[in-house]
Short mmCIF file of C-alpha atoms (C1' of nucleotides) in Angstrom, two decimals:
data_model
loop_
_atom_site.label_atom_id
_atom_site.label_comp_id
_atom_site.label_asym_id
_atom_site.label_seq_id
_atom_site.Cartn_x
_atom_site.Cartn_y
_atom_site.Cartn_z
CA MET Z 1 -34.99 -15.10 -21.62
CA PRO Z 2 -32.89 -14.51 -18.55
CA ARG Z 3 -33.56 -11.86 -15.93
CA PRO Z 4 -31.88 -8.65 -16.87
CA ARG Z 5 -29.20 -7.01 -14.77
CA GLU Z 6 -30.28 -4.17 -12.60
CA PHE Z 7 -26.93 -2.33 -12.76
CA ASP Z 8 -24.50 -0.94 -15.26
CA GLU Z 9 -21.20 -2.82 -15.17
CA GLU Z 10 -19.15 0.22 -15.98
CA CYS Z 11 -20.78 2.29 -13.30
CA VAL Z 12 -20.11 -0.32 -10.72
CA VAL Z 13 -16.51 -0.74 -11.76
CA ALA Z 14 -16.12 3.06 -11.50
CA ALA Z 15 -17.74 3.33 -8.00
CA ILE Z 16 -15.56 0.50 -6.78
CA ARG Z 17 -12.50 1.99 -8.32
CA GLU Z 18 -12.90 5.08 -5.97
CA VAL Z 19 -13.02 2.90 -2.89
CA PHE Z 20 -9.91 0.94 -3.74
CA TRP Z 21 -8.31 4.16 -4.70
CA ASP Z 22 -9.13 5.86 -1.39
CA LYS Z 23 -8.47 2.95 1.02
CA GLY Z 24 -6.13 0.57 -0.78
CA TYR Z 25 -6.72 -3.09 -1.47
CA ALA Z 26 -6.24 -4.77 1.88
CA ALA Z 27 -8.18 -2.03 3.81
CA THR Z 28 -11.18 -2.33 1.58
CA SER Z 29 -13.76 -4.92 2.77
CA VAL Z 30 -16.32 -6.52 0.47
CA ASP Z 31 -18.89 -4.74 2.55
CA ASP Z 32 -17.33 -1.45 1.47
CA LEU Z 33 -17.76 -2.56 -2.09
CA MET Z 34 -21.37 -3.60 -1.59
CA ARG Z 35 -22.16 -0.19 -0.10
CA ALA Z 36 -20.33 1.74 -2.73
CA SER Z 37 -21.86 -0.24 -5.59
CA GLY Z 38 -25.28 -0.73 -4.13
CA LEU Z 39 -25.05 -4.46 -5.15
CA GLY Z 40 -25.66 -7.46 -3.05
CA LYS Z 41 -22.91 -9.86 -2.42
CA GLY Z 42 -24.28 -12.49 -4.72
CA SER Z 43 -24.42 -10.04 -7.71
CA LEU Z 44 -20.87 -8.80 -7.06
CA TYR Z 45 -19.44 -12.30 -6.91
CA GLY Z 46 -21.62 -13.43 -9.83
CA ALA Z 47 -20.60 -10.67 -12.01
CA PHE Z 48 -16.89 -10.20 -11.13
CA GLY Z 49 -15.69 -13.16 -9.10
CA ASP Z 50 -13.83 -12.61 -5.84
CA LYS Z 51 -12.30 -9.43 -4.47
CA HIS Z 52 -8.92 -10.15 -6.16
CA ARG Z 53 -10.33 -10.53 -9.67
CA LEU Z 54 -12.53 -7.45 -9.20
CA PHE Z 55 -9.51 -5.45 -8.20
CA LEU Z 56 -7.58 -6.57 -11.16
CA ARG Z 57 -10.45 -5.67 -13.42
CA VAL Z 58 -10.68 -2.24 -11.98
CA LEU Z 59 -6.90 -1.75 -12.21
CA ARG Z 60 -6.75 -2.81 -15.83
CA GLU Z 61 -9.65 -0.52 -16.73
CA TYR Z 62 -7.95 2.43 -14.90
CA ASN Z 63 -4.69 1.74 -16.86
CA ASP Z 64 -6.40 1.28 -20.12
CA THR Z 65 -8.32 4.58 -19.74
CA ASN Z 66 -5.14 6.40 -18.74
CA ASP Z 67 -3.33 5.18 -21.80
CA ARG Z 68 -6.05 6.08 -24.02
CA VAL Z 69 -6.25 9.58 -22.60
CA LEU Z 70 -2.55 10.06 -22.82
CA ARG Z 71 -2.66 9.07 -26.56
CA GLU Z 72 -5.51 11.44 -27.20
CA ARG Z 73 -3.77 14.28 -25.51
CA LEU Z 74 -0.59 13.65 -27.47
CA ALA Z 75 -2.52 13.50 -30.74
CA SER Z 76 -4.36 16.75 -30.07
CA ALA Z 77 -1.44 18.62 -28.59
CA SER Z 78 -0.20 21.60 -30.57
CA ARG Z 79 3.30 20.81 -29.62
CA ALA Z 80 4.55 17.47 -28.25
CA VAL Z 81 6.77 19.16 -25.68
CA HIS Z 82 3.65 20.64 -24.10
CA PHE Z 83 2.22 17.18 -23.69
CA VAL Z 84 5.39 15.89 -21.95
CA ARG Z 85 5.46 18.89 -19.67
CA GLU Z 86 1.80 18.45 -18.79
CA PHE Z 87 2.44 14.83 -18.16
CA VAL Z 88 5.08 15.42 -15.47
CA HIS Z 89 3.23 18.43 -13.99
CA GLY Z 90 -0.07 16.40 -13.73
CA PRO Z 91 0.16 15.59 -10.07
CA SER Z 92 0.66 19.23 -9.17
CA ARG Z 93 -2.23 20.49 -11.24
CA ASP Z 94 -4.70 20.81 -8.33
CA SER Z 95 -5.61 23.84 -6.49
CA THR Z 96 -6.35 22.18 -3.20
CA GLY Z 97 -3.74 19.43 -3.38
CA ALA Z 98 -6.37 16.79 -2.56
CA SER Z 99 -5.86 14.81 -5.75
CA ALA Z 100 -2.09 15.15 -5.49
CA GLN Z 101 -2.21 13.59 -2.06
CA ARG Z 102 -4.48 10.87 -3.36
CA GLY Z 103 -1.85 9.84 -5.76
CA CYS Z 104 -2.26 7.45 -8.67
CA LEU Z 105 -4.22 4.15 -8.19
CA LEU Z 106 -1.66 2.29 -10.24
CA ALA Z 107 1.38 3.64 -8.20
CA ASN Z 108 -0.39 3.11 -4.95
CA SER Z 109 -1.51 -0.47 -5.75
CA THR Z 110 1.93 -1.41 -7.00
CA ALA Z 111 3.67 -0.25 -3.83
CA GLU Z 112 1.15 -2.06 -1.67
CA LEU Z 113 0.76 -5.34 -3.61
CA ALA Z 114 3.54 -5.96 -6.12
CA THR Z 115 5.22 -8.46 -3.73
CA SER Z 116 2.25 -10.56 -2.97
CA MET Z 117 0.31 -10.28 -6.18
CA PRO Z 118 2.48 -11.05 -9.15
CA ASP Z 119 -0.32 -10.20 -11.56
CA VAL Z 120 -0.53 -6.62 -10.15
CA ALA Z 121 3.17 -6.31 -10.72
CA ALA Z 122 2.84 -7.60 -14.32
CA GLU Z 123 -0.05 -5.28 -15.08
CA ALA Z 124 1.85 -2.32 -13.63
CA ARG Z 125 4.87 -3.09 -15.77
CA ARG Z 126 2.69 -3.51 -18.86
CA SER Z 127 1.19 -0.04 -18.22
CA TYR Z 128 4.41 1.65 -17.40
CA ASP Z 129 5.92 0.25 -20.66
CA ALA Z 130 2.96 1.58 -22.59
CA THR Z 131 3.36 5.01 -21.07
CA ALA Z 132 7.11 5.09 -21.80
CA GLU Z 133 6.31 4.13 -25.32
CA ILE Z 134 3.89 7.24 -25.67
CA LEU Z 135 6.58 9.43 -24.10
CA THR Z 136 9.06 8.18 -26.57
CA GLU Z 137 6.76 9.18 -29.40
CA ALA Z 138 6.21 12.49 -27.84
CA ILE Z 139 9.91 13.34 -27.35
CA GLU Z 140 10.66 12.27 -30.87
CA ARG Z 141 7.96 14.56 -32.12
CA ALA Z 142 9.15 17.37 -29.85
CA ARG Z 143 12.59 16.98 -31.29
CA ARG Z 144 11.26 17.25 -34.85
CA GLU Z 145 9.28 20.30 -33.85
CA GLY Z 146 12.52 21.98 -32.66
CA ASP Z 147 11.43 22.14 -28.91
CA VAL Z 148 13.98 19.57 -27.66
CA ASP Z 149 17.67 19.31 -28.31
CA PRO Z 150 18.10 16.84 -31.22
CA GLY Z 151 20.98 15.13 -29.36
CA VAL Z 152 18.73 13.41 -26.89
CA ASP Z 153 17.87 9.74 -27.13
CA ALA Z 154 14.04 9.71 -26.89
CA ASP Z 155 13.96 6.16 -25.68
CA GLN Z 156 16.28 6.71 -22.81
CA VAL Z 157 14.86 10.02 -21.83
CA ALA Z 158 11.30 8.65 -21.88
CA TYR Z 159 11.92 6.35 -18.95
CA ALA Z 160 13.75 9.07 -17.08
CA VAL Z 161 10.76 11.28 -17.56
CA LEU Z 162 8.52 8.50 -16.37
CA ALA Z 163 10.63 7.94 -13.30
CA ALA Z 164 10.57 11.65 -12.60
CA GLN Z 165 6.84 11.78 -12.81
CA LEU Z 166 6.56 8.77 -10.50
CA GLY Z 167 8.72 10.48 -8.06
CA VAL Z 168 6.52 13.67 -8.13
CA VAL Z 169 3.48 11.46 -7.57
CA ALA Z 170 5.26 9.84 -4.60
CA LEU Z 171 6.19 13.23 -3.10
CA GLY Z 172 2.67 14.38 -3.71
CA ARG Z 173 1.40 11.66 -1.46
CA THR Z 174 3.37 13.12 1.56
CA GLY Z 175 1.18 16.26 1.37
CA MET Z 176 3.85 18.39 -0.13
CA GLY Z 177 2.21 21.55 -1.41
CA VAL Z 178 1.34 21.75 -5.05
CA GLY Z 179 3.67 24.76 -5.49
CA ALA Z 180 6.68 22.90 -4.25
CA LEU Z 181 5.52 19.90 -6.33
CA ALA Z 182 5.37 21.96 -9.44
CA SER Z 183 8.92 23.29 -8.91
CA VAL Z 184 10.20 19.76 -8.44
CA ALA Z 185 8.58 18.76 -11.68
CA GLU Z 186 9.87 21.87 -13.42
CA SER Z 187 13.35 21.28 -12.14
CA ALA Z 188 13.39 17.73 -13.56
CA LEU Z 189 11.83 18.73 -16.83
CA THR Z 190 14.25 21.51 -17.73
CA ARG Z 191 17.11 19.22 -17.25
CA LEU Z 192 15.70 16.10 -18.80
CA LEU Z 193 14.46 17.93 -21.89
CA PRO Z 194 17.14 20.47 -22.81
CA SER Z 195 16.07 23.17 -25.26
CA PRO Z 196 17.97 23.11 -28.49
CA GLY Z 197 19.63 26.49 -27.90
CA HIS Z 198 21.47 25.25 -24.88
CA GLU Z 199 24.55 23.47 -26.53
CA MET K 1 12.75 -4.45 41.64
CA PRO K 2 10.73 -5.21 38.48
CA ARG K 3 10.77 -8.34 36.49
CA PRO K 4 13.42 -7.76 33.66
CA ARG K 5 12.34 -8.00 30.00
CA GLU K 6 13.10 -11.12 28.18
CA PHE K 7 13.59 -9.64 24.82
CA ASP K 8 15.81 -6.93 23.18
CA GLU K 9 13.57 -4.05 21.98
CA GLU K 10 15.71 -3.32 19.02
CA CYS K 11 15.69 -6.96 17.81
CA VAL K 12 12.04 -7.13 18.00
CA VAL K 13 11.58 -3.79 16.02
CA ALA K 14 13.89 -5.18 13.42
CA ALA K 15 12.05 -8.42 13.07
CA ILE K 16 8.70 -6.74 12.85
CA ARG K 17 10.07 -4.20 10.35
CA GLU K 18 10.67 -7.16 7.97
CA VAL K 19 7.16 -8.35 8.19
CA PHE K 20 5.59 -4.93 7.56
CA TRP K 21 8.04 -4.41 4.68
CA ASP K 22 7.13 -7.73 3.18
CA LYS K 23 3.34 -7.63 3.59
CA GLY K 24 2.43 -3.98 4.06
CA TYR K 25 0.48 -2.60 7.02
CA ALA K 26 -3.08 -3.72 6.57
CA ALA K 27 -2.13 -7.31 5.41
CA THR K 28 -0.03 -7.83 8.45
CA SER K 29 -1.92 -9.21 11.39
CA VAL K 30 -0.92 -8.94 15.03
CA ASP K 31 -0.59 -12.65 14.88
CA ASP K 32 2.07 -12.25 12.21
CA LEU K 33 4.01 -9.87 14.45
CA MET K 34 3.73 -12.33 17.33
CA ARG K 35 5.22 -15.12 15.39
CA ALA K 36 8.01 -12.93 13.91
CA SER K 37 8.97 -11.39 17.24
CA GLY K 38 8.35 -14.45 19.42
CA LEU K 39 6.51 -12.25 21.86
CA GLY K 40 3.05 -12.82 23.37
CA LYS K 41 0.31 -10.32 22.52
CA GLY K 42 0.40 -8.86 26.01
CA SER K 43 4.09 -8.08 25.78
CA LEU K 44 3.80 -6.60 22.49
CA TYR K 45 0.95 -4.31 23.46
CA GLY K 46 2.74 -3.45 26.78
CA ALA K 47 5.96 -2.48 25.24
CA PHE K 48 4.75 -0.69 22.05
CA GLY K 49 1.06 0.06 22.38
CA ASP K 50 -1.23 -0.87 19.52
CA LYS K 51 -0.47 -1.92 15.87
CA HIS K 52 -0.56 1.64 14.65
CA ARG K 53 2.02 2.99 17.14
CA LEU K 54 4.24 -0.06 16.61
CA PHE K 55 4.22 0.59 12.94
CA LEU K 56 5.10 4.23 13.34
CA ARG K 57 7.94 3.20 15.72
CA VAL K 58 9.26 0.81 13.05
CA LEU K 59 8.92 3.41 10.32
CA ARG K 60 10.68 6.17 12.27
CA GLU K 61 13.57 3.97 13.09
CA TYR K 62 13.84 2.85 9.52
CA ASN K 63 13.97 6.44 8.35
CA ASP K 64 16.39 7.50 10.95
CA THR K 65 18.76 4.70 10.13
CA ASN K 66 18.48 5.52 6.44
CA ASP K 67 19.33 9.09 7.00
CA ARG K 68 22.29 8.30 9.26
CA VAL K 69 23.69 5.84 6.68
CA LEU K 70 23.40 8.40 3.99
CA ARG K 71 25.24 11.03 6.03
CA GLU K 72 27.98 8.55 6.82
CA ARG K 73 28.27 7.51 3.20
CA LEU K 74 28.51 11.17 2.11
CA ALA K 75 31.09 11.90 4.71
CA SER K 76 33.31 9.04 3.71
CA ALA K 77 32.82 9.38 -0.02
CA SER K 78 36.07 10.22 -1.93
CA ARG K 79 33.94 12.41 -4.22
CA ALA K 80 30.51 13.62 -3.54
CA VAL K 81 29.26 12.83 -7.02
CA HIS K 82 29.84 9.13 -6.44
CA PHE K 83 27.62 9.32 -3.46
CA VAL K 84 24.78 10.94 -5.48
CA ARG K 85 25.19 8.40 -8.26
CA GLU K 86 25.21 5.53 -5.71
CA PHE K 87 22.10 6.98 -4.23
CA VAL K 88 20.05 6.95 -7.44
CA HIS K 89 21.45 3.57 -8.42
CA GLY K 90 20.80 2.08 -5.12
CA PRO K 91 17.55 0.18 -6.16
CA SER K 92 19.35 -1.47 -9.10
CA ARG K 93 22.21 -2.71 -7.01
CA ASP K 94 21.06 -6.23 -6.60
CA SER K 95 22.18 -9.27 -8.59
CA THR K 96 18.86 -11.06 -8.28
CA GLY K 97 16.45 -8.20 -8.26
CA ALA K 98 14.77 -9.44 -5.18
CA SER K 99 15.56 -6.37 -3.12
CA ALA K 100 14.68 -4.06 -6.03
CA GLN K 101 11.27 -5.76 -6.29
CA ARG K 102 10.83 -5.38 -2.56
CA GLY K 103 11.14 -1.72 -2.80
CA CYS K 104 11.56 0.77 0.08
CA LEU K 105 9.55 0.42 3.32
CA LEU K 106 8.98 4.21 3.43
CA ALA K 107 7.86 4.44 -0.23
CA ASN K 108 5.59 1.50 0.09
CA SER K 109 4.05 2.72 3.30
CA THR K 110 3.44 6.21 2.06
CA ALA K 111 1.68 4.88 -1.00
CA GLU K 112 -0.47 2.46 1.05
CA LEU K 113 -1.29 4.75 4.05
CA ALA K 114 -0.70 8.46 3.43
CA THR K 115 -4.38 9.17 2.89
CA SER K 116 -5.61 7.34 5.91
CA MET K 117 -2.82 7.95 8.29
CA PRO K 118 -1.65 11.58 8.43
CA ASP K 119 1.14 10.81 10.74
CA VAL K 120 2.63 8.48 8.25
CA ALA K 121 2.40 11.13 5.64
CA ALA K 122 4.05 13.65 7.92
CA GLU K 123 6.84 11.19 8.81
CA ALA K 124 7.40 10.58 5.16
CA ARG K 125 7.63 14.26 4.38
CA ARG K 126 10.06 14.76 7.11
CA SER K 127 12.30 11.91 5.92
CA TYR K 128 12.21 13.08 2.29
CA ASP K 129 13.10 16.63 3.33
CA ALA K 130 16.08 15.28 5.34
CA THR K 131 17.18 13.26 2.34
CA ALA K 132 16.76 16.19 -0.02
CA GLU K 133 19.04 18.18 2.41
CA ILE K 134 21.73 15.64 2.36
CA LEU K 135 21.47 15.63 -1.45
CA THR K 136 21.81 19.33 -1.55
CA GLU K 137 24.99 19.27 0.57
CA ALA K 138 26.35 16.44 -1.72
CA ILE K 139 25.59 18.38 -4.96
CA GLU K 140 27.20 21.47 -3.55
CA ARG K 141 30.27 19.61 -2.66
CA ALA K 142 30.35 17.89 -6.03
CA ARG K 143 30.29 21.27 -7.60
CA ARG K 144 33.12 22.55 -5.57
CA GLU K 145 35.09 19.26 -6.50
CA GLY K 146 34.58 20.07 -10.13
CA ASP K 147 32.43 17.01 -10.95
CA VAL K 148 29.24 19.02 -11.55
CA ASP K 149 28.68 22.01 -13.64
CA PRO K 150 28.78 24.98 -11.39
CA GLY K 151 25.67 26.48 -12.93
CA VAL K 152 23.29 23.99 -11.37
CA ASP K 153 21.11 25.06 -8.38
CA ALA K 154 21.90 22.50 -5.82
CA ASP K 155 18.72 22.89 -3.93
CA GLN K 156 16.54 22.53 -7.05
CA VAL K 157 18.37 19.63 -8.41
CA ALA K 158 18.33 17.79 -5.13
CA TYR K 159 14.61 17.28 -5.17
CA ALA K 160 14.66 16.30 -8.89
CA VAL K 161 17.28 13.70 -8.05
CA LEU K 162 15.19 12.56 -5.16
CA ALA K 163 12.16 12.22 -7.41
CA ALA K 164 14.19 10.31 -10.01
CA GLN K 165 15.34 7.84 -7.37
CA LEU K 166 11.68 7.44 -6.06
CA GLY K 167 10.72 6.75 -9.62
CA VAL K 168 13.37 4.12 -10.01
CA VAL K 169 12.20 2.45 -6.82
CA ALA K 170 8.69 2.46 -8.14
CA LEU K 171 9.72 0.87 -11.34
CA GLY K 172 11.66 -1.66 -9.56
CA ARG K 173 8.64 -2.83 -7.74
CA THR K 174 7.07 -3.92 -11.07
CA GLY K 175 9.80 -6.55 -11.50
CA MET K 176 11.69 -4.59 -14.08
CA GLY K 177 15.09 -6.16 -14.44
CA VAL K 178 18.06 -4.56 -12.54
CA GLY K 179 19.81 -3.89 -15.90
CA ALA K 180 16.99 -1.90 -17.16
CA LEU K 181 16.54 -0.24 -13.87
CA ALA K 182 20.23 0.78 -13.84
CA SER K 183 19.87 2.28 -17.30
CA VAL K 184 16.93 4.37 -16.31
CA ALA K 185 18.88 5.63 -13.26
CA GLU K 186 21.84 6.42 -15.42
CA SER K 187 19.78 8.19 -18.02
CA ALA K 188 18.26 10.44 -15.28
CA LEU K 189 21.58 11.02 -13.70
CA THR K 190 23.59 12.18 -16.68
CA ARG K 191 20.94 14.80 -17.35
CA LEU K 192 20.25 15.96 -13.89
CA LEU K 193 23.87 16.31 -12.98
CA PRO K 194 25.71 17.61 -16.11
CA SER K 195 29.52 17.41 -16.03
CA PRO K 196 31.33 20.75 -16.19
CA GLY K 197 32.68 20.18 -19.65
CA HIS K 198 29.25 20.19 -21.26
CA GLU K 199 28.59 23.86 -21.72
"C1'" DC R 1 -49.84 -18.90 -18.56
"C1'" DG R 2 -45.76 -21.97 -17.64
"C1'" DA R 3 -41.04 -23.29 -18.18
"C1'" DG R 4 -36.42 -21.90 -18.31
"C1'" DT R 5 -32.68 -18.85 -17.06
"C1'" DT R 6 -30.46 -15.42 -14.72
"C1'" DC R 7 -30.16 -11.97 -11.15
"C1'" DT R 8 -30.67 -10.60 -6.33
"C1'" DG R 9 -30.05 -9.94 -1.44
"C1'" DG R 10 -29.56 -11.70 2.61
"C1'" DC R 11 -28.23 -15.38 5.63
"C1'" DC R 12 -24.73 -18.54 7.14
"C1'" DT R 13 -20.36 -20.08 8.27
"C1'" DG R 14 -16.13 -20.48 10.42
"C1'" DA R 15 -11.92 -18.26 10.45
"C1'" DC R 16 -9.57 -14.45 11.80
"C1'" DT R 17 -9.29 -9.39 13.39
"C1'" DG R 18 -7.18 -5.97 16.88
"C1'" DG R 19 -7.28 -5.47 21.51
"C1'" DT R 20 -8.13 -6.40 26.76
"C1'" DC R 21 -7.66 -8.59 30.95
"C1'" DA R 22 -6.74 -11.44 34.84
"C1'" DA R 23 -3.89 -14.84 36.56
"C1'" DC R 24 0.83 -16.10 37.18
"C1'" DA R 25 6.10 -15.58 37.11
"C1'" DA R 26 10.51 -13.35 37.85
"C1'" DC R 27 13.12 -10.17 39.85
"C1'" DG R 28 15.30 -6.27 43.66
"C1'" DC R 29 14.66 -4.39 47.96
"C1'" DG R 30 13.91 -4.24 52.64
"C1'" DC C 1 11.62 -14.43 53.38
"C1'" DG C 2 7.67 -11.57 51.91
"C1'" DC C 3 6.43 -7.53 49.25
"C1'" DG C 4 5.99 -4.54 45.42
"C1'" DT C 5 6.59 -3.91 40.74
"C1'" DT C 6 6.81 -5.24 36.25
"C1'" DG C 7 6.85 -8.86 32.46
"C1'" DT C 8 4.54 -12.75 30.49
"C1'" DT C 9 1.11 -15.69 29.02
"C1'" DG C 10 -3.09 -17.36 27.18
"C1'" DA C 11 -7.78 -17.15 27.37
"C1'" DC C 12 -11.26 -14.35 25.82
"C1'" DC C 13 -14.00 -10.64 23.55
"C1'" DA C 14 -17.02 -8.55 20.27
"C1'" DG C 15 -16.73 -7.46 15.67
"C1'" DT C 16 -15.31 -8.25 10.95
"C1'" DC C 17 -13.51 -10.85 7.37
"C1'" DA C 18 -14.16 -13.33 2.56
"C1'" DG C 19 -16.74 -16.26 0.56
"C1'" DG C 20 -20.71 -19.98 -0.31
"C1'" DC C 21 -25.24 -20.69 -0.61
"C1'" DC C 22 -30.04 -20.61 -1.53
"C1'" DA C 23 -34.89 -19.22 -1.84
"C1'" DG C 24 -37.24 -16.37 -4.41
"C1'" DA C 25 -37.86 -12.52 -7.85
"C1'" DA C 26 -37.66 -10.73 -12.60
"C1'" DC C 27 -37.59 -11.44 -16.92
"C1'" DT C 28 -38.22 -13.86 -22.12
"C1'" DC C 29 -39.68 -17.12 -24.92
"C1'" DG C 30 -42.83 -20.63 -26.22
#
DNA sequence: CGAGTTCTGGCCTGACTGGTCAACAACGCG
DNA sequence: CGCGTTGTTGACCAGTCAGGCCAGAACTCG
C-alpha cells in the first residue's frame, strides 16, 4: 500500500561508509552524504535518523562484516597460523600503499570520537573483543597443529597480536611504505608466535 | 617601539593543545580556541596564522616535548629495560583510566587527519621514527646490561615495541580498564623482549 | 478511480563556520 | 609630546552546518 523505496538500504550504507572512512565523522557534512548516496535529505533522515545514528549504523555494519570475514577466513585456512599471520600483515598487503594509508574505519573512528561519543567507544570495544576471541581460537588451533609453541597462553597472546596489528595500522596511516610496514608486522609476529622448535 | 604582547605564546599553545586533544581537529571551532586561550580572534590569527597552522604548531610542540622527555627518561634510567617497559605500559599508568581513554594527541590526530592533511602524516612519521630510534638505543643498552637476550635485533624489535604501544593506546581509547590494558602491555613485552636466560 | 500510506526532494531556518578588516590602544624612540 | 609600529578588539562577511518541514509524487489496496 505504501510508496516503495527507490533505493537499496545496503547500497546507501556502503556508499556512505566510504565517505565517513575517507573524511572522518566531523569533516563529513550531511550534504556529502546526500551526494554520495543520491538521496534527498528527507529520505536520509526518514530512513536512518540523524547523522550520529547513521554513522553508528555504518560502523556496526562495518564491524560485523569484518568479524564475519575473519571467521570465514579462519574456518577455511589450511593452517591457523597462516590466518594469524595474514591478520597482522593485512595492512601491508597493498601494492600502492593507498589502503594502508587509509587505515581502518574502526580504528580511525575510535581515535576521533571515543571521548565524545561513548557509544562509539563501546562499539569499538565490542568489536575488538570479538576479534581477540577469534584470534584466541586461531592461536589454540595453531598450537594443536604444531605451528606455535605449546607453552604460549593463547588468550594472552591474542590481545598482544591484536595490539600489534593496531600498531601496524596506525603506522600505515603515516604513509610508511608497505615494505617497512610488512617488516614491522613480521618482526612482531615472529616474537609473539614462537615456533615450537625454538625452546 | 611596538605594543607588547599581552599573552605568553607557550601558555596559549598549551591551552589550545588541550582543546584539540579533547575534541579533535574538525570538532574544535575557532571559538573554542578563543575561549580556551582568552585571546581575540585577531590576536590568534595574527600570532599563529589560520587554524591549520595553529594545529600543526601545537602538534609539533607536543611531539618535540615527548621526544625530549623520552630521551631524558632513558638517560636517567638505572636500567634501559625499565625505560622500555615503562614506555609500553605508559597508557595503562592511570588510576582512573581517564588519560588512557583520552589517548595520545599524535595518535588521535593521525587517525583523524592523515588522509586529508599530508603534513600531519609527515609530522607523525617523523615523530614515530624519532621514537623508534630512541627505542633502538634503549634496547641496545638493555642488551649490553644483560637484561635482554643478545640475539635480538634492536632495530627490528624497536618498531615492534612501538607498534605494540600504539596498539595499547588504541585499545585504551575504547575504555578498556587499566588492568586489562596493563596485562596486554605485559603480554607483548615479555615476548618482544625475551630475557637472556630463556634460550 | 479514490483513499490511505509512505517516500522524496527541496526549501527554510537560525545557528555557527573560518577568516578578514578597520578602528582603536599601548608602547619605545626621537 | 607626537609618531611609527605592533597588538587587540569586535564587528562583519559569505558560506556552511544539521536538522525540520511540507507539498506533492508514487504506489497498493479496496
